[in-house]
Coordinates of N, CA and C in Angstrom, one line a residue:
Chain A
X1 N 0.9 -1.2 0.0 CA 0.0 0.0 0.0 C 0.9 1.2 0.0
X2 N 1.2 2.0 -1.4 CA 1.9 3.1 -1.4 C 1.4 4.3 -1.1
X3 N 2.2 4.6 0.0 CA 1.8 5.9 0.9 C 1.3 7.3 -0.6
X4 N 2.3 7.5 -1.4 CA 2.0 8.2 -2.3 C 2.6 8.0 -3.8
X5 N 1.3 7.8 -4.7 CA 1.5 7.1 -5.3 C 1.4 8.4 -7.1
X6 N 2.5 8.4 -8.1 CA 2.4 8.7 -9.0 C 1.7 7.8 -10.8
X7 N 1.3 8.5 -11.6 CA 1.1 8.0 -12.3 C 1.1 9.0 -13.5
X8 N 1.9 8.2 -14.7 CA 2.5 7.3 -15.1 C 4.1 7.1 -14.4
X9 N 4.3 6.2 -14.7 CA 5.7 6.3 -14.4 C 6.9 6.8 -15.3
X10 N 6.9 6.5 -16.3 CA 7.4 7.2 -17.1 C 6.2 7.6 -18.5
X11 N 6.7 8.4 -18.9 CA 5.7 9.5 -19.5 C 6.6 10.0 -20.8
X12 N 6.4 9.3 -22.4 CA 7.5 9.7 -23.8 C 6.6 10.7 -24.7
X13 N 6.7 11.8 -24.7 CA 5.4 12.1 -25.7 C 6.5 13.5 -26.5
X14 N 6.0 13.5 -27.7 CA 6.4 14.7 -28.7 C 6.2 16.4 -27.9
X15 N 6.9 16.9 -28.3 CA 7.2 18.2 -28.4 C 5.7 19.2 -28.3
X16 N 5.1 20.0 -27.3 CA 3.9 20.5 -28.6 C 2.7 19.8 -27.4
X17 N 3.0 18.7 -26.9 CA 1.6 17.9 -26.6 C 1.4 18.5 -25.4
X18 N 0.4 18.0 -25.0 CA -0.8 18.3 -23.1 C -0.7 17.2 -22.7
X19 N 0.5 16.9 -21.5 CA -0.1 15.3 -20.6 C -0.3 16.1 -19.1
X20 N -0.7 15.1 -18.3 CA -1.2 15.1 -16.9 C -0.3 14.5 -16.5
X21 N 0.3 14.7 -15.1 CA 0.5 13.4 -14.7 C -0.1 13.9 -12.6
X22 N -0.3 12.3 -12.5 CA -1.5 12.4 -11.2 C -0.5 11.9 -10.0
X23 N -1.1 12.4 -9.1 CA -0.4 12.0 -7.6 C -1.7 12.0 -6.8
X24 N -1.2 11.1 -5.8 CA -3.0 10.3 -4.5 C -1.8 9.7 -3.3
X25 N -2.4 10.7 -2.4 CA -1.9 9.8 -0.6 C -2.7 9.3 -0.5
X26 N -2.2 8.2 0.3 CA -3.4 8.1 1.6 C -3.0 8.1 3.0
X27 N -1.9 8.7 3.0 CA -1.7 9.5 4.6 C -2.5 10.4 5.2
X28 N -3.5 10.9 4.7 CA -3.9 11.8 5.3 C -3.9 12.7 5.4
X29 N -2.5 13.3 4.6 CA -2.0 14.9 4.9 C -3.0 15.6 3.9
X30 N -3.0 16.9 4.7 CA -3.2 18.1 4.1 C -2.6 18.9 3.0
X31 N -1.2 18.9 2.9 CA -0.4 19.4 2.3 C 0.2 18.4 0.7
X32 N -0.2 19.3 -0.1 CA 0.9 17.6 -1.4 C 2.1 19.3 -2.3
X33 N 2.6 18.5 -2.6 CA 3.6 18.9 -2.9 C 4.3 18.6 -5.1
X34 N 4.7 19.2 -5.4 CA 4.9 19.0 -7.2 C 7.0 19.2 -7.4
X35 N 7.8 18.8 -7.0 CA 9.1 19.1 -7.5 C 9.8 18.7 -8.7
X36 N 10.6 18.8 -9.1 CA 11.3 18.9 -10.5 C 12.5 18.5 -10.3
X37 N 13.5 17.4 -10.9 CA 14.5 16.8 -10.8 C 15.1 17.1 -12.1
X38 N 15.8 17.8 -12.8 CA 16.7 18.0 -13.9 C 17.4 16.9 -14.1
X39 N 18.3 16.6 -15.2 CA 19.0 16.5 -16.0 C 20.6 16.3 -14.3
X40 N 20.8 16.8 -14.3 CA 21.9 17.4 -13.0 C 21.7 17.2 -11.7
X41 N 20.5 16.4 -11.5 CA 19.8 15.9 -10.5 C 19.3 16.9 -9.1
X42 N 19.2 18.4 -9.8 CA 19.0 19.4 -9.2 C 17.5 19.1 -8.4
X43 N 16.8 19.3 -7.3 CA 15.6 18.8 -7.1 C 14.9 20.0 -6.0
X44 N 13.9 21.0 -7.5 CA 13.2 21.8 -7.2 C 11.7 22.0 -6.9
X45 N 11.3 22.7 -6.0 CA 9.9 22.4 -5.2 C 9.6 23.1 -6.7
X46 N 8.3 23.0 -7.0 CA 7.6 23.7 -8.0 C 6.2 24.5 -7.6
X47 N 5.2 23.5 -7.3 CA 4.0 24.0 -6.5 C 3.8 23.9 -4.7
X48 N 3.0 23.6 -4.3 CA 2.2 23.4 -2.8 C 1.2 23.8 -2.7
X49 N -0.2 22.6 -2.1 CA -0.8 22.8 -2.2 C -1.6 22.8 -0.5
X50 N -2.5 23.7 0.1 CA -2.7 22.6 1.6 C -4.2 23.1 1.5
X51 N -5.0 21.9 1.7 CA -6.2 22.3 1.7 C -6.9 22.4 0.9
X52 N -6.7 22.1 -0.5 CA -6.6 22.4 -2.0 C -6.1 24.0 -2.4
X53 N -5.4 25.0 -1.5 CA -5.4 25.9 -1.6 C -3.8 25.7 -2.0
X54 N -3.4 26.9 -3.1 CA -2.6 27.0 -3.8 C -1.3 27.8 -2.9
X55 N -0.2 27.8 -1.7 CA 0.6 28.3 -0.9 C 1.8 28.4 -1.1
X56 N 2.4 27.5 -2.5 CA 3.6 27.6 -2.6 C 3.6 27.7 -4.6
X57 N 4.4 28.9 -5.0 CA 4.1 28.9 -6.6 C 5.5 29.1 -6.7
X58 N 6.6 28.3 -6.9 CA 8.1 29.0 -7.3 C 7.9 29.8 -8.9
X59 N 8.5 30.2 -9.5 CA 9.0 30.8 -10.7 C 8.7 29.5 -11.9
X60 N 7.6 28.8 -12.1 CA 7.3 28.2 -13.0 C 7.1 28.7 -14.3
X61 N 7.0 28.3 -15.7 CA 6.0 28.7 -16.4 C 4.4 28.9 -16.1
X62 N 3.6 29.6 -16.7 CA 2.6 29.3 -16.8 C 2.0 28.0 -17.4
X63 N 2.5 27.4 -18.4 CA 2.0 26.4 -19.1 C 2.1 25.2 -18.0
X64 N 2.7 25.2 -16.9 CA 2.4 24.3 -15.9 C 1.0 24.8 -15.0
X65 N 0.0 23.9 -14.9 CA -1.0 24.3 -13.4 C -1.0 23.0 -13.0
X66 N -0.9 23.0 -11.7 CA -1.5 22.1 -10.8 C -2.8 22.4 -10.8
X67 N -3.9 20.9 -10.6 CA -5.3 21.1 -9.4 C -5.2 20.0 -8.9
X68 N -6.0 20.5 -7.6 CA -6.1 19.8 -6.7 C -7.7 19.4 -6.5
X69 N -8.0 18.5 -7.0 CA -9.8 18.3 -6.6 C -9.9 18.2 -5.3
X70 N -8.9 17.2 -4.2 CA -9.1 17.0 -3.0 C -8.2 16.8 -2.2
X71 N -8.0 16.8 -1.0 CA -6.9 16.8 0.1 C -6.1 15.4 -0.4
X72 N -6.3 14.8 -1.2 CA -5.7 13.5 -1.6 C -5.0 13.1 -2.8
X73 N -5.5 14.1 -3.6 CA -4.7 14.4 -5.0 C -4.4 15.6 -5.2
X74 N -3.3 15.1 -6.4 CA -2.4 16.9 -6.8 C -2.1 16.7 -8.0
X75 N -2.8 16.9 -9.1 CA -2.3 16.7 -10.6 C -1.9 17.6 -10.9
X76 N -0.5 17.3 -11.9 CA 0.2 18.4 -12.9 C -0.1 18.2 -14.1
X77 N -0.6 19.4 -14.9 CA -1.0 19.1 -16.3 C 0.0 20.0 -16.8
X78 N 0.6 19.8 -17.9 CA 1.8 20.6 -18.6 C 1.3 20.6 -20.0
X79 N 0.8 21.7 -20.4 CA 0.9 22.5 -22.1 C 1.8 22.4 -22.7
X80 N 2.3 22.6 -24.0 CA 2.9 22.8 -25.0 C 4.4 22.3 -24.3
X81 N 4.0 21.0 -24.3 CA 5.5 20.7 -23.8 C 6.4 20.9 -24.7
X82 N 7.9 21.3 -23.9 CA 9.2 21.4 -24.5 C 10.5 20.6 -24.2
X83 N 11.4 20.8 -25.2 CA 12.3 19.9 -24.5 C 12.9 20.1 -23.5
X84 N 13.1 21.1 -22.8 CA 13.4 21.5 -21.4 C 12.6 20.6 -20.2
X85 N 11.6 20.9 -20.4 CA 10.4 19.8 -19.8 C 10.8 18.8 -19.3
X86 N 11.7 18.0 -20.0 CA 12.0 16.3 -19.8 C 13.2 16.3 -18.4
X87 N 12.6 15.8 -17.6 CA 13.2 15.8 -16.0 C 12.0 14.4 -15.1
X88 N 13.0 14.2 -14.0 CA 11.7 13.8 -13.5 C 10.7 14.8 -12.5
X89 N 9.7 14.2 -12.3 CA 8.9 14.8 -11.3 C 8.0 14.2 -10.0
X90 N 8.5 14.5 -9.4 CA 8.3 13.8 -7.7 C 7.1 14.9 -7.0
X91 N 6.0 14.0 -7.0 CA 5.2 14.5 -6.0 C 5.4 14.2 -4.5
X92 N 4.8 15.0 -3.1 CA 5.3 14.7 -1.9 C 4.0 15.1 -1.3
X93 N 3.5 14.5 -0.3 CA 3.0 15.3 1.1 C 3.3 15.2 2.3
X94 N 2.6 16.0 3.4 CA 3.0 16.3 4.6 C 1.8 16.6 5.3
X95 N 1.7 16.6 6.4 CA 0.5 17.6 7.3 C 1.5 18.8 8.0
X96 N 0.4 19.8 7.6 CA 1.0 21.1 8.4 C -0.1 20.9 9.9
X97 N -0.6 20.5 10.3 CA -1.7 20.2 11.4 C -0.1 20.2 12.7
X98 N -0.6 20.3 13.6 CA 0.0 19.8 14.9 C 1.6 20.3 14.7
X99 N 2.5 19.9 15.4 CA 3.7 20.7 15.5 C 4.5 20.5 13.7
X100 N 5.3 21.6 13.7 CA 5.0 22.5 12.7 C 6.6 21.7 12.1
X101 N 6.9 20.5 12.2 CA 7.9 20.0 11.6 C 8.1 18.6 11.0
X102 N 6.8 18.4 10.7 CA 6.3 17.2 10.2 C 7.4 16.7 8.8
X103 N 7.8 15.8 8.4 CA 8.6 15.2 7.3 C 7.4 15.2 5.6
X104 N 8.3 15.5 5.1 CA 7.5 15.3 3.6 C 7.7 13.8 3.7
X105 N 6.6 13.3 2.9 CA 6.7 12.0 1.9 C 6.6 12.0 0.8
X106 N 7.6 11.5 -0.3 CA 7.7 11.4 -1.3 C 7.7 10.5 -2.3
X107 N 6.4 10.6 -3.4 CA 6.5 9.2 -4.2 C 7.8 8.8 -5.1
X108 N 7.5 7.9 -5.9 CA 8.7 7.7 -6.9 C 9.2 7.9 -8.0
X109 N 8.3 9.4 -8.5 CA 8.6 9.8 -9.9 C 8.0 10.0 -10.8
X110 N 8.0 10.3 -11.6 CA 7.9 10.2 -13.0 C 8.6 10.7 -14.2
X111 N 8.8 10.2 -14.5 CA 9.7 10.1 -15.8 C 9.8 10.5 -17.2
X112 N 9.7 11.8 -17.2 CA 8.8 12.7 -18.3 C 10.1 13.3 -19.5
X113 N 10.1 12.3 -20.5 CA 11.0 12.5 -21.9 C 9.9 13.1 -22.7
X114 N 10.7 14.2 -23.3 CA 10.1 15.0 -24.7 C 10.9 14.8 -25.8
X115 N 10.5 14.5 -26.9 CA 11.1 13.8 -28.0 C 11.4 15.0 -29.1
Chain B
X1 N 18.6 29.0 -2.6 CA 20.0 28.4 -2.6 C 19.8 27.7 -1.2
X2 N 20.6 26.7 -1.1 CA 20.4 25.9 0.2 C 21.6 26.1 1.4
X3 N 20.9 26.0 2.1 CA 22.0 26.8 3.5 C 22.6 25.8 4.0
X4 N 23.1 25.0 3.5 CA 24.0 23.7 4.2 C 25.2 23.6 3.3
X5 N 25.8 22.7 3.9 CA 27.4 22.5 2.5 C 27.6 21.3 3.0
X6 N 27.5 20.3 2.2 CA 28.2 19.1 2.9 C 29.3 18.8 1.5
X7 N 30.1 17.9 2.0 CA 31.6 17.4 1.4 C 30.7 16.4 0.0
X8 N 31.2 16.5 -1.6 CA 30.4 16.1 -2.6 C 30.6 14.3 -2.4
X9 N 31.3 13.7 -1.8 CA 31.0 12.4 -1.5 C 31.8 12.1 -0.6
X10 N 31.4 10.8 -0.3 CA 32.4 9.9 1.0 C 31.6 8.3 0.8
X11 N 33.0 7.0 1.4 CA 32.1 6.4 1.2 C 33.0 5.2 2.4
X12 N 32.4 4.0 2.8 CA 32.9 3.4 4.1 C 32.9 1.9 4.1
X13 N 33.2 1.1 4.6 CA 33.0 -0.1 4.2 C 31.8 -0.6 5.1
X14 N 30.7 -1.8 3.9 CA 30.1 -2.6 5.1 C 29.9 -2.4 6.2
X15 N 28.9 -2.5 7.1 CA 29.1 -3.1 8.2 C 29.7 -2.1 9.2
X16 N 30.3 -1.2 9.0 CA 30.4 0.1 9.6 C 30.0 1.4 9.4
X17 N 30.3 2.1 10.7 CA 29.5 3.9 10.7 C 29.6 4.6 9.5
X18 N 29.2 5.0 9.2 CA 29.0 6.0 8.3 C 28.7 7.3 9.4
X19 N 29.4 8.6 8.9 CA 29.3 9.3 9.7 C 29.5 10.7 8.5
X20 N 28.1 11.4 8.3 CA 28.0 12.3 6.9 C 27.7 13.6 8.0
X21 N 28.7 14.6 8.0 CA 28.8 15.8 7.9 C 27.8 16.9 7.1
X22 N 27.7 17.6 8.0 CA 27.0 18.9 7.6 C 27.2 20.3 8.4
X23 N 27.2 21.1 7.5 CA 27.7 22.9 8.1 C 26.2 23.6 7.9
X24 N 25.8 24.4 8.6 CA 24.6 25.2 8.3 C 25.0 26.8 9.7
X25 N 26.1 27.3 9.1 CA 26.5 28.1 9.9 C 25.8 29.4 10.2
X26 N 24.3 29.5 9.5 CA 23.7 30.7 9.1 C 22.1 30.0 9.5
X27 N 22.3 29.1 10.4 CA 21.1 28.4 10.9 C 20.0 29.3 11.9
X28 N 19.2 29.8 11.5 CA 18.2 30.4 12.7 C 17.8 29.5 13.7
X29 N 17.0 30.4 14.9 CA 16.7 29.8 15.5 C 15.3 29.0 16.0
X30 N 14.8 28.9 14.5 CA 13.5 28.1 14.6 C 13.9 27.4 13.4
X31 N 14.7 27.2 13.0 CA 15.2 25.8 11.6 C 15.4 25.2 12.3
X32 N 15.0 23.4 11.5 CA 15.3 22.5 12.4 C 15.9 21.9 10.7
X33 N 16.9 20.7 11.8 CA 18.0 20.4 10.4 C 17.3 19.1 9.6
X34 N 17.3 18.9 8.5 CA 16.6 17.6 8.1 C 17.3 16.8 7.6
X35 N 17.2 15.8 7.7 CA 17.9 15.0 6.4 C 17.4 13.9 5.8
X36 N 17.2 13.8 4.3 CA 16.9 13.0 3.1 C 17.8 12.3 2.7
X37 N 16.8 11.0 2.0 CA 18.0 10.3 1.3 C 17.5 10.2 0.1
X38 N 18.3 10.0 -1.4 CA 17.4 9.3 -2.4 C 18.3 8.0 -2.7
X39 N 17.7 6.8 -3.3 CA 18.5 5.9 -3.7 C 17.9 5.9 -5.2
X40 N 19.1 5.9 -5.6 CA 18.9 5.7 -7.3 C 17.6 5.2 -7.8
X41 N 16.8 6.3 -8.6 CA 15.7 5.8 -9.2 C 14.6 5.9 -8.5
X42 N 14.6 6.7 -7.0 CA 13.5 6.5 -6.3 C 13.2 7.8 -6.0
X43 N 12.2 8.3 -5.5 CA 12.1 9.1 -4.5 C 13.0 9.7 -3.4
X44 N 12.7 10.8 -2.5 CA 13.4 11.2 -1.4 C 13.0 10.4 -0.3
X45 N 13.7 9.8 0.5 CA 13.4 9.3 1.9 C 13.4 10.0 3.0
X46 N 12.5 10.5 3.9 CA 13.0 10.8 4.9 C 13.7 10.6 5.8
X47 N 14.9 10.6 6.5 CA 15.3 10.0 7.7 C 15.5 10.2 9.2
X48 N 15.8 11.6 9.5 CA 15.1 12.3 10.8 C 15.4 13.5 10.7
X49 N 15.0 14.3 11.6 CA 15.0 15.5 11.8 C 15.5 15.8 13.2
X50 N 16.1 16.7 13.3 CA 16.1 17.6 15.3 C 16.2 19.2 14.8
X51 N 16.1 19.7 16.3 CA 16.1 21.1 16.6 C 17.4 21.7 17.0
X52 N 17.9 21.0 18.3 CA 18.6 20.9 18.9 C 19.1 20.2 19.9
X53 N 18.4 19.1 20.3 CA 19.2 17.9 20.6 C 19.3 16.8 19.8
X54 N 20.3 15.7 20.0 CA 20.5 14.8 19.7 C 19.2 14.0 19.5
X55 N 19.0 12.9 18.2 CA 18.1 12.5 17.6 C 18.0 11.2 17.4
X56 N 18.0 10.0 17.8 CA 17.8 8.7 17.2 C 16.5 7.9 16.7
X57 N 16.6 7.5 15.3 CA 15.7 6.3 15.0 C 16.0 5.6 14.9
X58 N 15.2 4.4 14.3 CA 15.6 3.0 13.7 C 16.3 3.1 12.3
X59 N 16.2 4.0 11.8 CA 17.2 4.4 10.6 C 18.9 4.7 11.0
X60 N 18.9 5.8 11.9 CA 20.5 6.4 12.3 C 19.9 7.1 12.9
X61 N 21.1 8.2 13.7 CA 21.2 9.3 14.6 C 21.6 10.4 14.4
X62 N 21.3 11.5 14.7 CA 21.6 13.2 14.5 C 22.3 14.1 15.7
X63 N 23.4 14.1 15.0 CA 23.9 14.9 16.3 C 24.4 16.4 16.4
X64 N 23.5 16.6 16.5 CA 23.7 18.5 16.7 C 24.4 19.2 17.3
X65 N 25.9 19.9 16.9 CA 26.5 20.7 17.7 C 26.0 21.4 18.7
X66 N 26.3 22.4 19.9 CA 25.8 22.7 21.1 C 25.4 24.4 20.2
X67 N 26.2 24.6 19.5 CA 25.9 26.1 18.8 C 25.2 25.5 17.5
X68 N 25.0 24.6 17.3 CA 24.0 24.2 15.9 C 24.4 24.6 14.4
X69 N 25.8 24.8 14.6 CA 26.1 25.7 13.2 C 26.7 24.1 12.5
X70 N 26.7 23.2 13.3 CA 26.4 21.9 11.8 C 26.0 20.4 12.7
X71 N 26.2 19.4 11.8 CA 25.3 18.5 12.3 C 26.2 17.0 11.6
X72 N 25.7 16.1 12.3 CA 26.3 14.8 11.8 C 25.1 13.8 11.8
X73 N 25.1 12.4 10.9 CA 24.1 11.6 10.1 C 24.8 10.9 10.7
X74 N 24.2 9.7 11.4 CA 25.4 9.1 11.7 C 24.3 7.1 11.3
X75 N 25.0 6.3 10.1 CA 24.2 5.2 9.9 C 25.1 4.3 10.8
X76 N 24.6 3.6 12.0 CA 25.6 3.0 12.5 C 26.1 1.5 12.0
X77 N 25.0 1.1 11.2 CA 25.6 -0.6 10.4 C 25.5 -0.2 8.8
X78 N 26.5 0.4 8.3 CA 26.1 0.8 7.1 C 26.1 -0.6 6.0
X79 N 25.1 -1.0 5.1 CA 24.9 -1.8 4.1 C 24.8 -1.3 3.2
X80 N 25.1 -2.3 2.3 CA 25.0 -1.9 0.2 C 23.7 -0.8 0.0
X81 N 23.1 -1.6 0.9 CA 21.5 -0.6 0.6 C 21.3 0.9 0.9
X82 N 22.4 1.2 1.6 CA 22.7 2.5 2.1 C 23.1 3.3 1.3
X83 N 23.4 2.6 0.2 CA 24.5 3.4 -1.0 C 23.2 4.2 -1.8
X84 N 23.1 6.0 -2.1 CA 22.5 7.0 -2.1 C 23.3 8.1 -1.9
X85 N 22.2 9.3 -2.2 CA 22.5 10.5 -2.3 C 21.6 11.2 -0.7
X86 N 22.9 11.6 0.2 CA 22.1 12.0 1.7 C 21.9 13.5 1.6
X87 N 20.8 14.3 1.6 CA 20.6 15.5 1.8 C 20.4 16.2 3.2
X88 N 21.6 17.3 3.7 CA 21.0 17.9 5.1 C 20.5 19.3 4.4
X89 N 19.5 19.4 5.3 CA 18.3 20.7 5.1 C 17.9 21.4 5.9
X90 N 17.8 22.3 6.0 CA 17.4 23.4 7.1 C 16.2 24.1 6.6
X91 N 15.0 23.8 7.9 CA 13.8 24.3 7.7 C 13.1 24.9 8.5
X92 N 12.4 26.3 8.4 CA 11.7 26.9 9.5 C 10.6 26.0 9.9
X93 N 9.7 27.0 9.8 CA 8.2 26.9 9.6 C 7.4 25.6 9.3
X94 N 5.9 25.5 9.3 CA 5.6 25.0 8.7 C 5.0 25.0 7.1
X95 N 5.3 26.4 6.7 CA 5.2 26.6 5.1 C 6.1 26.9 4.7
X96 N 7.7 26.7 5.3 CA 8.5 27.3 4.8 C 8.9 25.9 3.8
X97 N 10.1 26.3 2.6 CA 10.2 25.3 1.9 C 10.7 24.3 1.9
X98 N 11.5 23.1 1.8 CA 12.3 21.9 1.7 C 13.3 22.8 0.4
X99 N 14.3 23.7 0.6 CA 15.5 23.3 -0.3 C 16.5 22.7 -0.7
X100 N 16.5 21.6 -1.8 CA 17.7 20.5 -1.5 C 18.1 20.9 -2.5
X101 N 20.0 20.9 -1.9 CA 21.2 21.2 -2.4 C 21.9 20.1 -2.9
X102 N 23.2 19.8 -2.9 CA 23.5 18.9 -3.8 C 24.0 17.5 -3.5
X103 N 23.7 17.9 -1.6 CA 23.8 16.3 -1.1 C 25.3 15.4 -1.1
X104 N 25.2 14.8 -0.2 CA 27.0 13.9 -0.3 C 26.4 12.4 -1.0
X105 N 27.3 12.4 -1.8 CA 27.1 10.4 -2.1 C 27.5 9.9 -1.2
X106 N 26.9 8.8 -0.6 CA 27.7 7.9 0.6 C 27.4 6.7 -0.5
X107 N 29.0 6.5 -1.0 CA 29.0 5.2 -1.3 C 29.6 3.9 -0.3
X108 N 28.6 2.8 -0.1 CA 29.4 1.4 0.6 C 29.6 0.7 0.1
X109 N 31.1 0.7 0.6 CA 32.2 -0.8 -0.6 C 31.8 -2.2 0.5
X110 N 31.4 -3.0 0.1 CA 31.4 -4.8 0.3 C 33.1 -4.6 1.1

């Protein structure tokens, strides 16, 4: 039973296209999280979400949005993808509830090549 | 940018400590220090956190300087499986961010 689970795992699509890719806890937390793994294994927060409420937006494109329908999912849909694009991407959550140092959990990826 | 520096690898044999270093000399006093692990292909792992005392899990131990300006990971039976990328992190809040920097390789030789 994976605490947080991504989908697809890896993800090959052309230049130009619209894919999703989906993230679901079932811990419970409030908080989910969207980060970005380069090429250089650089690994940058992108969104945050707590509540379904939008709290953390670093310097993304716009062609990136998260939504969040529920305290249990956090999908990234990406527009007009480019080849920059192709990195992996790690969804995470947390609860911000109760003392204020709780650990992220983090799923295992995805695997997003642009051709 | 991330407020820690640790040494770009190290690595130990089997079966012994592993002992990963970290500087966070610009530490406030409501960051608490974290540390991550990823193993190839996976996700981040958590492995503990402190404030300012000393820390043990069933994972390893954290041992925080008395002035907190750095910190030590300490795996005490280190195994092949231990071989990963360990992140220390320093974090306020609870909406403050998770910044990870570039982490030490601990590799374990057999």
């Amino acid at each position: 039973d994976t605490a947080v689970s991504q989908t697809p795992k890896y993800l090959v699509t052309q230049m130009g296209n619209d894919k999703s890719i989906k993230c679901e806890q079932n811990l419970g937390h409030d908080t989910m999280y969207w980060y970005k793994q380069d090429s250089k294994k650089f690994l940058k927060i992108m969104f945050s979400y707590n509540n379904k409420e939008l709290i953390i937006n670093e310097t993304v494109p716009n062609r990136f949005s998260p939504k969040s329908p529920d305290k249990a999912h956090l999908n990234l849909h990406i527009n007009s993808l480019e080849l920059g694009d192709s990195a992996v991407y790690f969804c995470a959550s947390s609860s911000l509830d109760g003392p204020d140092n709780q650990p992220q959990h983090f799923g295992d990826g995805t695997r997003l090549s642009i051709l | 940018d991330a407020k820690t520096t640790q040494p770009p690898s190290m690595d130990c044999a089997e079966g012994r400590a592993a002992n990963l270093p970290c500087n966070h000399s610009t530490i406030s006093g409501n960051e608490y220090v974290y540390w991550y692990r990823q193993i190839h292909s996976q996700g981040p792992q958590y492995i503990i956190h402190g404030l300012k005392n000393n820390e043990t899990n069933e994972m390893a131990s954290l041992i925080i300087t008395e002035d907190r300006k750095s910190s030590t990971l300490i795996l005490p039976h280190a195994t092949l499986r231990d071989t990963a990328v360990y992140y220390c992190i320093v974090k306020a809040g609870a909406n403050s961010k998770l910044t990870f920097g570039k982490g030490i390789t601990l590799s374990v030789r057999p």
